[in-house]
CSV table of C-alpha atoms in Angstrom, one decimal:
chain,number,residue,atom,x,y,z
A,460,UNK,CA,-22.6,-4.1,1.8
A,461,UNK,CA,-18.6,-3.1,1.0
A,462,UNK,CA,-17.5,-1.6,-2.2
A,463,UNK,CA,-15.2,-4.0,-3.6
A,464,UNK,CA,-13.9,-7.9,-2.5
A,465,UNK,CA,-10.5,-9.0,-0.6
A,466,UNK,CA,-8.7,-12.2,-2.0
A,467,UNK,CA,-6.4,-12.9,0.4
A,468,UNK,CA,-3.6,-15.9,1.1
A,469,UNK,CA,-3.0,-18.0,4.0
A,470,UNK,CA,0.8,-17.0,4.1
A,471,UNK,CA,-1.0,-13.8,5.7
A,472,UNK,CA,-1.1,-16.7,9.2
A,473,UNK,CA,-4.1,-15.2,10.6
A,474,UNK,CA,-7.1,-16.6,12.7
A,475,UNK,CA,-9.6,-18.2,9.7
A,476,UNK,CA,-12.2,-17.4,11.1
A,477,UNK,CA,-11.2,-13.7,10.3
A,478,UNK,CA,-12.2,-15.0,6.8
A,479,UNK,CA,-15.5,-16.2,7.3
A,480,UNK,CA,-18.0,-13.4,5.0
A,481,UNK,CA,-18.3,-13.4,1.7
A,482,UNK,CA,-16.6,-10.8,0.6
A,483,UNK,CA,-13.4,-12.1,1.5
A,484,UNK,CA,-12.3,-15.2,-0.6
A,485,UNK,CA,-9.0,-17.3,0.8
A,486,UNK,CA,-5.8,-18.7,-1.5
A,487,UNK,CA,-4.6,-21.6,0.3
A,488,UNK,CA,-0.7,-22.4,-0.4
A,489,UNK,CA,0.0,-25.8,-1.1
A,490,UNK,CA,2.8,-28.1,1.4
A,491,UNK,CA,4.1,-31.3,0.9
A,492,UNK,CA,5.0,-33.8,4.1
A,493,UNK,CA,6.2,-37.6,3.9
A,494,UNK,CA,5.5,-37.3,-0.1
A,495,UNK,CA,1.8,-36.1,0.6
A,496,UNK,CA,0.3,-32.3,-0.5
A,497,UNK,CA,-1.8,-30.8,1.8
A,498,UNK,CA,-3.7,-26.9,1.7
A,499,UNK,CA,-2.9,-24.7,3.9
A,500,UNK,CA,-6.4,-23.6,5.5
A,501,UNK,CA,-5.2,-21.9,8.2
A,502,UNK,CA,-5.6,-25.3,10.6
A,503,UNK,CA,-9.1,-26.1,9.8
A,504,UNK,CA,-7.9,-29.3,9.3
A,505,UNK,CA,-5.3,-30.2,11.8
A,506,UNK,CA,-3.4,-28.2,14.8
A,507,UNK,CA,-0.2,-26.4,15.0
A,508,UNK,CA,0.5,-28.7,17.2
A,509,UNK,CA,0.2,-31.7,15.4
A,510,UNK,CA,2.3,-30.0,12.4
A,511,UNK,CA,4.8,-28.5,14.3
A,512,UNK,CA,5.3,-32.5,16.3
A,513,UNK,CA,6.0,-33.7,12.2
A,514,UNK,CA,8.5,-31.5,12.2
A,515,UNK,CA,9.9,-32.4,16.0
A,516,UNK,CA,9.7,-35.5,14.8
A,517,UNK,CA,12.0,-35.0,12.1
A,518,UNK,CA,9.5,-34.7,9.5
A,519,UNK,CA,10.9,-31.6,7.0
A,520,UNK,CA,8.2,-30.3,5.0
A,521,UNK,CA,8.5,-28.3,1.7
A,522,UNK,CA,6.3,-25.9,0.0
A,523,UNK,CA,5.5,-24.5,-3.7
A,524,UNK,CA,4.0,-21.8,-5.1
A,525,UNK,CA,0.4,-21.3,-5.9
A,526,UNK,CA,-0.4,-22.5,-9.4
A,527,UNK,CA,-2.1,-21.7,-12.1
A,528,UNK,CA,-5.1,-23.6,-11.6
A,529,UNK,CA,-5.6,-22.4,-8.6
A,530,UNK,CA,-5.1,-18.1,-9.4
A,531,UNK,CA,-7.8,-18.9,-12.3
A,532,UNK,CA,-10.7,-20.7,-10.4
A,533,UNK,CA,-10.6,-17.7,-7.4
A,534,UNK,CA,-9.9,-14.5,-10.2
A,535,UNK,CA,-13.1,-16.5,-11.9
A,536,UNK,CA,-14.9,-16.7,-9.1
A,537,UNK,CA,-14.4,-12.9,-8.6
A,538,UNK,CA,-15.2,-11.8,-11.8
A,539,UNK,CA,-18.6,-14.3,-11.9
A,540,UNK,CA,-19.5,-12.5,-8.4
A,541,UNK,CA,-19.0,-9.0,-10.3
A,542,UNK,CA,-17.3,-7.0,-7.5
A,543,UNK,CA,-14.2,-4.8,-7.9
A,544,UNK,CA,-11.7,-7.3,-6.2
A,545,UNK,CA,-8.0,-6.7,-4.5
A,546,UNK,CA,-5.5,-9.3,-4.2
A,547,UNK,CA,-3.0,-8.7,-1.7
A,548,UNK,CA,-0.3,-11.9,-2.5
A,549,UNK,CA,2.8,-13.1,-0.2
A,550,UNK,CA,5.6,-11.3,-0.9
A,551,UNK,CA,7.5,-11.8,-4.2
A,552,UNK,CA,10.7,-11.6,-2.8
A,553,UNK,CA,10.1,-14.9,-1.0
A,554,UNK,CA,8.2,-16.0,-3.6
A,555,UNK,CA,7.4,-16.5,-6.8
A,556,UNK,CA,3.7,-17.1,-6.6
A,557,UNK,CA,3.0,-13.0,-7.7
A,558,UNK,CA,4.5,-13.4,-10.6
A,559,UNK,CA,2.1,-16.3,-11.5
A,560,UNK,CA,-0.8,-14.2,-10.1
A,561,UNK,CA,-0.1,-11.3,-12.5
A,562,UNK,CA,-0.2,-13.2,-15.6
A,563,UNK,CA,-2.7,-15.3,-14.6
A,564,UNK,CA,-4.4,-11.7,-13.7
A,565,UNK,CA,-3.9,-10.7,-17.5
A,566,UNK,CA,-4.9,-13.3,-18.9
A,567,UNK,CA,-8.3,-12.9,-17.1
A,568,UNK,CA,-8.5,-9.4,-17.7
A,569,UNK,CA,-8.5,-9.7,-21.5
A,570,UNK,CA,-11.2,-12.1,-21.2
A,571,UNK,CA,-13.3,-9.5,-19.1
A,572,UNK,CA,-11.9,-6.0,-19.9
A,573,UNK,CA,-13.7,-4.9,-17.5
A,574,UNK,CA,-13.8,-6.0,-14.4
A,575,UNK,CA,-11.5,-4.2,-11.8
A,576,UNK,CA,-8.8,-6.6,-10.2
A,577,UNK,CA,-6.3,-5.4,-8.7
A,578,UNK,CA,-3.0,-7.4,-7.5
A,579,UNK,CA,-0.3,-6.1,-5.0
A,580,UNK,CA,2.7,-7.2,-3.9
A,581,UNK,CA,2.6,-6.8,0.1
A,582,UNK,CA,6.1,-7.1,0.1
A,583,UNK,CA,5.3,-9.2,2.9
A,584,UNK,CA,5.2,-12.6,5.1
A,585,UNK,CA,3.4,-14.4,7.3
A,586,UNK,CA,2.3,-11.7,10.2
A,587,UNK,CA,3.6,-9.0,8.9
A,588,UNK,CA,1.7,-9.9,5.7
A,589,UNK,CA,-1.3,-10.8,8.1
A,590,UNK,CA,-1.0,-7.1,9.6
A,591,UNK,CA,-1.6,-5.2,6.3
A,592,UNK,CA,-4.4,-7.7,5.6
A,593,UNK,CA,-6.3,-7.2,9.1
A,594,UNK,CA,-6.0,-3.5,8.8
A,595,UNK,CA,-6.7,-4.0,5.1
A,596,UNK,CA,-10.4,-6.0,6.0
A,597,UNK,CA,-11.2,-2.6,8.4
A,598,UNK,CA,-10.4,0.0,5.5
A,599,UNK,CA,-12.8,-2.1,2.9
A,600,UNK,CA,-15.6,-1.5,5.3
A,601,UNK,CA,-14.6,1.6,6.3
A,602,UNK,CA,-16.4,2.1,2.2
A,603,UNK,CA,-12.9,2.0,0.0
A,604,UNK,CA,-13.0,1.1,-3.1
A,605,UNK,CA,-10.9,-1.6,-5.1
A,606,UNK,CA,-8.8,1.0,-6.9
A,607,UNK,CA,-8.5,2.8,-3.4
A,608,UNK,CA,-7.8,-0.3,-1.7
A,609,UNK,CA,-5.3,-1.6,-3.8
A,610,UNK,CA,-3.1,2.1,-3.3
A,611,UNK,CA,-3.6,2.3,0.3
A,612,UNK,CA,-2.2,-1.3,0.7
A,613,UNK,CA,1.2,-0.2,-2.3
A,614,UNK,CA,1.9,2.5,0.4
A,615,UNK,CA,0.7,1.0,3.9
A,616,UNK,CA,3.0,-1.7,3.1
A,617,UNK,CA,5.9,0.5,3.8
A,618,UNK,CA,5.0,0.8,7.5
A,619,UNK,CA,5.0,-2.4,8.5
A,620,UNK,CA,7.3,-3.4,11.3
A,621,UNK,CA,8.4,-7.5,12.3
A,622,UNK,CA,10.8,-9.0,13.8
A,623,UNK,CA,10.7,-12.5,14.6
A,624,UNK,CA,13.0,-15.0,16.7
A,625,UNK,CA,13.9,-19.2,15.4
A,626,UNK,CA,15.2,-21.4,17.3
A,627,UNK,CA,17.9,-21.9,13.8
A,628,UNK,CA,19.0,-20.7,10.5
A,629,UNK,CA,19.0,-23.9,9.4
A,630,UNK,CA,15.6,-24.3,8.2
A,631,UNK,CA,15.3,-21.2,6.9
A,632,UNK,CA,18.6,-22.1,4.7
A,633,UNK,CA,17.0,-25.6,3.1
A,634,UNK,CA,14.2,-23.5,1.4
A,635,UNK,CA,16.7,-21.1,0.3
A,636,UNK,CA,15.2,-17.9,2.2
A,637,UNK,CA,18.9,-16.9,3.7
A,638,UNK,CA,22.6,-18.4,2.1
A,639,UNK,CA,24.5,-21.1,3.5
A,640,UNK,CA,27.4,-19.2,5.1
A,641,UNK,CA,24.4,-17.1,7.4
A,642,UNK,CA,23.2,-20.2,8.6
A,643,UNK,CA,26.6,-21.8,9.1
A,644,UNK,CA,27.7,-18.3,11.0
A,645,UNK,CA,24.3,-18.6,13.1
A,646,UNK,CA,24.8,-22.4,14.3
A,647,UNK,CA,28.3,-21.7,15.5
A,648,UNK,CA,27.4,-19.0,17.5
A,649,UNK,CA,24.8,-21.1,19.3
A,650,UNK,CA,22.5,-18.4,19.9
A,651,UNK,CA,18.8,-17.3,18.4
A,652,UNK,CA,18.5,-15.6,15.7
A,653,UNK,CA,16.0,-12.5,15.4
A,654,UNK,CA,14.9,-11.2,11.2
A,655,UNK,CA,12.8,-9.1,9.7
A,656,UNK,CA,11.4,-8.6,6.2
A,657,UNK,CA,12.6,-5.7,4.4
A,658,UNK,CA,11.8,-2.8,2.0
A,659,UNK,CA,11.8,-5.0,-0.7
A,660,UNK,CA,10.0,-7.6,0.8
A,661,UNK,CA,13.4,-9.8,1.1
A,662,UNK,CA,14.4,-12.1,4.7
A,663,UNK,CA,17.1,-10.3,7.1
A,664,UNK,CA,18.8,-11.4,9.6
A,665,UNK,CA,18.8,-8.1,12.3
A,666,UNK,CA,20.8,-9.5,15.4
A,667,UNK,CA,20.9,-12.6,18.0
A,668,UNK,CA,20.0,-13.8,21.3
A,669,UNK,CA,21.8,-16.2,24.0
A,670,UNK,CA,19.1,-18.4,24.3
A,671,UNK,CA,14.9,-17.1,23.9
A,672,UNK,CA,14.5,-15.4,27.5
A,673,UNK,CA,16.9,-13.2,25.9
A,674,UNK,CA,15.2,-13.1,22.8
A,675,UNK,CA,11.7,-12.1,24.1
A,676,UNK,CA,13.1,-9.1,25.6
A,677,UNK,CA,15.4,-8.3,22.2
A,678,UNK,CA,11.3,-8.2,21.4
A,679,UNK,CA,10.1,-6.5,23.4
A,680,UNK,CA,12.4,-4.2,22.7
A,681,UNK,CA,12.0,-3.6,19.3
A,682,UNK,CA,8.8,-2.9,19.5
A,683,UNK,CA,9.8,0.6,22.2
A,684,UNK,CA,12.3,1.5,19.6
A,685,UNK,CA,9.8,1.4,16.1
A,686,UNK,CA,6.5,1.4,16.9
A,687,UNK,CA,4.0,4.0,16.6
A,688,UNK,CA,1.9,4.6,19.8
A,689,UNK,CA,-1.3,6.0,19.1
A,690,UNK,CA,-4.9,5.3,19.9
A,691,UNK,CA,-5.3,4.0,16.6
A,692,UNK,CA,-2.3,2.2,15.2
A,693,UNK,CA,-1.9,0.3,19.2
A,694,UNK,CA,-2.4,-2.9,18.1
A,695,UNK,CA,-0.2,-6.0,17.7
A,696,UNK,CA,0.1,-9.6,15.7
A,697,UNK,CA,1.3,-11.9,17.5
A,698,UNK,CA,2.4,-15.8,16.1
A,699,UNK,CA,4.1,-19.1,17.0
A,700,UNK,CA,4.8,-21.8,16.0
A,701,UNK,CA,4.0,-24.1,18.6
A,702,UNK,CA,5.4,-22.3,21.8
A,703,UNK,CA,2.0,-20.3,22.9
A,704,UNK,CA,4.3,-20.1,26.6
A,705,UNK,CA,6.8,-18.3,25.0
A,706,UNK,CA,4.1,-15.7,23.0
A,707,UNK,CA,2.6,-15.3,26.3
A,708,UNK,CA,5.4,-14.0,28.1
A,709,UNK,CA,5.9,-11.6,25.3
A,710,UNK,CA,2.7,-10.7,25.4
A,711,UNK,CA,3.0,-10.0,29.2
A,712,UNK,CA,6.1,-8.0,29.2
A,713,UNK,CA,4.6,-5.8,25.7
A,714,UNK,CA,1.6,-5.2,27.8
A,715,UNK,CA,4.1,-3.8,30.7
A,716,UNK,CA,5.9,-1.2,28.3
A,717,UNK,CA,2.7,-0.2,26.6
A,718,UNK,CA,-1.1,-0.9,29.0
A,719,UNK,CA,-2.8,0.1,25.8
A,720,UNK,CA,-1.8,-1.9,23.5
A,721,UNK,CA,-4.1,-4.5,21.5
A,722,UNK,CA,-3.1,-8.2,19.9
A,723,UNK,CA,-4.5,-10.7,17.6
A,724,UNK,CA,-2.7,-13.7,18.7
A,725,UNK,CA,-2.4,-16.4,15.8
A,726,UNK,CA,-0.5,-19.9,15.1
A,727,UNK,CA,2.5,-19.9,12.3
A,728,UNK,CA,0.6,-21.5,9.4
A,729,UNK,CA,2.3,-24.6,7.8
A,730,UNK,CA,3.6,-23.0,4.9
A,731,UNK,CA,6.0,-20.6,6.6
A,732,UNK,CA,6.2,-22.9,9.3
A,733,UNK,CA,8.0,-25.4,7.1
A,734,UNK,CA,10.3,-22.3,6.3
A,735,UNK,CA,11.1,-20.9,10.1
A,736,UNK,CA,11.0,-24.3,11.8
A,737,UNK,CA,9.6,-24.9,15.3
A,738,UNK,CA,9.7,-22.2,17.7
A,739,UNK,CA,10.1,-19.0,15.4
A,740,UNK,CA,7.9,-16.3,18.2
A,741,UNK,CA,6.9,-13.0,15.9
A,742,UNK,CA,5.3,-9.4,16.7
A,743,UNK,CA,4.6,-7.2,13.8
A,744,UNK,CA,3.2,-3.8,14.4
A,745,UNK,CA,2.8,-0.7,12.9
A,746,UNK,CA,6.4,1.4,12.5
A,747,UNK,CA,8.1,4.3,10.3
A,748,UNK,CA,8.3,3.9,6.5
A,749,UNK,CA,10.7,1.5,6.1
A,750,UNK,CA,12.1,3.0,2.6
A,751,UNK,CA,13.3,6.4,5.1
A,752,UNK,CA,16.2,2.8,6.4
A,753,UNK,CA,17.2,2.9,3.1
A,754,UNK,CA,21.1,3.8,2.4
A,755,UNK,CA,21.7,6.1,-0.4
A,756,UNK,CA,22.8,3.6,-2.5
A,757,UNK,CA,20.1,1.3,-2.1
A,758,UNK,CA,17.3,4.2,-2.5
A,759,UNK,CA,19.3,4.9,-5.7
A,760,UNK,CA,19.4,1.0,-6.9
A,761,UNK,CA,15.4,1.4,-6.1
A,762,UNK,CA,15.2,3.9,-8.4
A,763,UNK,CA,17.3,2.6,-11.0
A,764,UNK,CA,14.9,-0.4,-10.8
A,765,UNK,CA,11.7,1.8,-11.2
A,766,UNK,CA,10.4,1.2,-7.3
A,767,UNK,CA,8.8,3.6,-5.2
């Protein structure tokens, strides 16, 4: 029996069987396809091939943040269970859901002031968020209390590194995740953009590759340069948006680079997929502290804003 319970959301893009247990609740982000609203349940009621097949045919799904009723229901369930609980939230740099979650948490705690409910902004998305969630489950199983797990996550989030390749930047532009000027420049160059998530939980373009083969090579090089290699942190989360053959090529190349590495393989979910489009290929792993990579000016700005 764990010392606390965990709430995760579907933007972590992990296999759903990881959450098939009584001490974890899954919050399902909504998405809209052809005017109909669905829940991102990590492909328990549809398949990645079906979802991305609709995008290949011209479908342009959209997404929405978590609603107050949805968050209230999950938080009230946690209160009813009576076990201290931590919610690991999708990045505030990409969605307003974290702010809504904080608002609802405060309302719940006004009515139940003795209950322990912590909401952590992971500052991560997709399989990067997934890596943090995957390890948080392990830490929970090792006996961390809710307060300890929340503090752990607030520090660990800065050590999660990732890089991903997309076919183009147009889908991200339509969703407002990157500036239109960046997307136009990428299209003009006819390259495969490479992106990661910065210390504030926002997307940034970090490179380009001419073709998917070179893109896969770039992902491997990024891992070799930035990963922390040890016997405990030697696992990688791999994700693909309906390009499993490319993910296998990436896996094989990573295995050649490090024979000891372990893999968690998954499909990019409908909500993240709505923004990255078909063909996204991604990896996430434990790396060095992102805060150390900030420029002096950015470090000053973070201090002014009161961030760690």
